[in-house]
Short mmCIF file of C-alpha atoms (C1' of nucleotides) in Angstrom, two decimals:
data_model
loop_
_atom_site.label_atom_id
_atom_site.label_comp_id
_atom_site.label_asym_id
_atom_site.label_seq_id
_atom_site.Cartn_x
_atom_site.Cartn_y
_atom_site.Cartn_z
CA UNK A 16 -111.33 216.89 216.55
CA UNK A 17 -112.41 217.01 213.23
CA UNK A 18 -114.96 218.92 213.96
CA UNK A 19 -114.25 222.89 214.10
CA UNK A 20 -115.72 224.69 217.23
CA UNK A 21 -115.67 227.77 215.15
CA UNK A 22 -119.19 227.77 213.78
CA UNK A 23 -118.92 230.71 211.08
CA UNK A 24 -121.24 232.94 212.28
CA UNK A 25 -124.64 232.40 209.55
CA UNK A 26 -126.57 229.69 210.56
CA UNK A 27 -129.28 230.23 213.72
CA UNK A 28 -126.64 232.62 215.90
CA UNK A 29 -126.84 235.61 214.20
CA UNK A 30 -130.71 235.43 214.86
CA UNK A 31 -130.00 235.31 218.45
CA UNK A 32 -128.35 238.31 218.11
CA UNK A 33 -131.30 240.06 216.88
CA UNK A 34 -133.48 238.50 218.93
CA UNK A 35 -131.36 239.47 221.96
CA UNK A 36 -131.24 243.46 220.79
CA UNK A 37 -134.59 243.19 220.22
CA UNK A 38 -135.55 241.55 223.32
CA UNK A 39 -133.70 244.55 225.06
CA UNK A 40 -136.14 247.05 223.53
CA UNK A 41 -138.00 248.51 226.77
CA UNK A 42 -141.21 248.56 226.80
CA UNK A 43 -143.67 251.33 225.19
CA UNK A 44 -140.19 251.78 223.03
CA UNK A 45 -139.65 250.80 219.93
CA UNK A 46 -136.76 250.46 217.81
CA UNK A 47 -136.87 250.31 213.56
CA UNK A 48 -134.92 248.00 211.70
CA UNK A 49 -131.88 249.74 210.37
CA UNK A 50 -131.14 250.61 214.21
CA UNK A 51 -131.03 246.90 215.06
CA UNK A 52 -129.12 246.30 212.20
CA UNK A 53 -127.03 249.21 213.30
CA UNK A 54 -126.52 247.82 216.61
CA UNK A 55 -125.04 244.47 215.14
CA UNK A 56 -123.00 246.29 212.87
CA UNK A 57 -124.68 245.91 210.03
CA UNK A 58 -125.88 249.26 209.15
CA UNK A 59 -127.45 248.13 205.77
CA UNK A 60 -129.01 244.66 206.33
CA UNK A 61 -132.04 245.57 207.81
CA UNK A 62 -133.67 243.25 205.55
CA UNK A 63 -131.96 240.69 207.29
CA UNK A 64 -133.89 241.90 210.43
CA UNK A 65 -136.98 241.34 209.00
CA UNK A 66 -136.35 237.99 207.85
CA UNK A 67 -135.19 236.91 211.53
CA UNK A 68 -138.81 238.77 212.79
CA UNK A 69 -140.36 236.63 210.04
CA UNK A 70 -138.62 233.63 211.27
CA UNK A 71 -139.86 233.86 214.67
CA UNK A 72 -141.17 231.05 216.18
CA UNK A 73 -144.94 231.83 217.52
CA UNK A 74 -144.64 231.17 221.47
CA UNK A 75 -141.43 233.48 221.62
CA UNK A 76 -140.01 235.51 223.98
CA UNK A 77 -139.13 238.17 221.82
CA UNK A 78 -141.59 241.85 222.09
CA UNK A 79 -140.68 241.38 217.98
CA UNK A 80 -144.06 244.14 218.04
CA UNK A 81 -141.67 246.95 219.27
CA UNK A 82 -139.37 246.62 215.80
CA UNK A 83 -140.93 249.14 213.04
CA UNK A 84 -139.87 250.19 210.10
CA UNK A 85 -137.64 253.51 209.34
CA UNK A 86 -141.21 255.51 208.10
CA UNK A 87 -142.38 255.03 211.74
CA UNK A 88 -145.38 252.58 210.45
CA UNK A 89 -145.39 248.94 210.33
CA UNK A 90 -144.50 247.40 207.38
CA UNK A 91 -145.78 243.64 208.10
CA UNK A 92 -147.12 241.58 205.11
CA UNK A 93 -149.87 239.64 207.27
CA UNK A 94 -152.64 242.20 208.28
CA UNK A 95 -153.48 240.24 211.02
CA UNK A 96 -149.76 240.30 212.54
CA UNK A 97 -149.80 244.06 211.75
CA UNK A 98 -153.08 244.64 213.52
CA UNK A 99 -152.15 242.62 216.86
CA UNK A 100 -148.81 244.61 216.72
CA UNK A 101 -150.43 247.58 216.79
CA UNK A 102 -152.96 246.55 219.40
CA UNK A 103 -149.47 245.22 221.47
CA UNK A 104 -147.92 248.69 221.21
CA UNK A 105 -151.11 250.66 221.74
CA UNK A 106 -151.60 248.52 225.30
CA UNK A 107 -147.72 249.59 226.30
CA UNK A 108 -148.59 253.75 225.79
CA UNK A 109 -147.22 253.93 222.14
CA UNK A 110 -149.57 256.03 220.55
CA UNK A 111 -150.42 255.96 216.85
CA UNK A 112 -151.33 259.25 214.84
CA UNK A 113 -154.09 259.57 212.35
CA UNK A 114 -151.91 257.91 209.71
CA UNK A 115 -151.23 254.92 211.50
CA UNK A 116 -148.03 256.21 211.96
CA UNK A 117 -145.76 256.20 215.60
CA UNK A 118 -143.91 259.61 216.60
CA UNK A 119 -140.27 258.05 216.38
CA UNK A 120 -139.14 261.77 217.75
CA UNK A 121 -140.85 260.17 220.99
CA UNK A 122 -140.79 256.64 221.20
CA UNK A 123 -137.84 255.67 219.32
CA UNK A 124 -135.38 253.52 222.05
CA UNK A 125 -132.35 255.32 222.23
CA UNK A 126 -129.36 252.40 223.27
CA UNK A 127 -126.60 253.51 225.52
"C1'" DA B 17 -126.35 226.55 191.18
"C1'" DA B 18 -129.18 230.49 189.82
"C1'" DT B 19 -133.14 233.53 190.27
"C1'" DG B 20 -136.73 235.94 192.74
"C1'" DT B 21 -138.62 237.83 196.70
"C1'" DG B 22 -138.38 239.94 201.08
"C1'" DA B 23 -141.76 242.36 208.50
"C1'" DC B 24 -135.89 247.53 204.78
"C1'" DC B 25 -133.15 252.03 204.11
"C1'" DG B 26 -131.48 256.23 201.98
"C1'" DC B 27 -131.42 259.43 198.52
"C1'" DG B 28 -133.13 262.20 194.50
"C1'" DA B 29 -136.99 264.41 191.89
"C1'" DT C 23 -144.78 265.46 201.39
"C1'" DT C 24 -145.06 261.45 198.38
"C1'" DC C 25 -143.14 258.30 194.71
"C1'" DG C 26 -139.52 255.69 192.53
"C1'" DC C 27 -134.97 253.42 192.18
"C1'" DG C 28 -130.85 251.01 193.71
"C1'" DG C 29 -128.42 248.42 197.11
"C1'" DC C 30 -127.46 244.92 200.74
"C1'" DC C 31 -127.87 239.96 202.34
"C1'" DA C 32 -130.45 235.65 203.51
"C1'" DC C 33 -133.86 232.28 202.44
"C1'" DA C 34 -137.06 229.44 199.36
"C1'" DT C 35 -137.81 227.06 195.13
#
DNA sequence: AATGTGACCGCGA
DNA sequence: TTCGCGGCCACAT
């Protein structure tokens, strides 16, 4: 076979990685990008994160609205996305304070 | 191929 | 507490 089976890892899987941790976020949790990256084992590309959540495809799976970033606020560049994520979280019991801002002391998932 | 930007994070002032 | 800077990697042009 000329072909090698061993796909390096970059291409599409790696986003199925995130999408899978992220898709294991229960609900009224959420999770911030660093601890995804974390989980994968990559402590420091949590930008990386954001791309794949910026990537995602429109009818997916993936509760993408539960990943927020390290401040405990979202951090998305189209309003609209940021408003419906908020509006997503709100309807699961994640409560936002006066600053816009979710209690990670409370909601943040905690992985086993 | 190189450069710039990005749904970020952590630390220092 | 807020603001600014550097660092890490992937993607788009």
């Amino acid at each position: 076979m000329k072909k090698k089976f061993g796909i390096p890892s970059r291409s599409a899987d790696p986003y199925k990685q995130i999408y899978a941790v992220v898709h294991c976020i229960p609900k009224g949790r959420v999770a911030t990008y660093g601890q995804i990256a974390a989980l994968l084992g990559r402590e420091r590309h949590a930008r990386q994160v954001g791309h794949a959540m910026s990537a995602l495809p429109a009818g997916s799976t993936v509760p993408w609205h539960r990943v927020i970033n390290a401040k405990g606020e979202l951090s998305l560049r189209d309003p609209y996305h940021e408003s419906l994520q908020q509006k997503l979280l709100e309807a699961e019991g994640v409560v936002f304070d006066k600053n816009g801002r979710i209690s990670l002391h409370k909601f943040r998932w905690e992985p086993s």
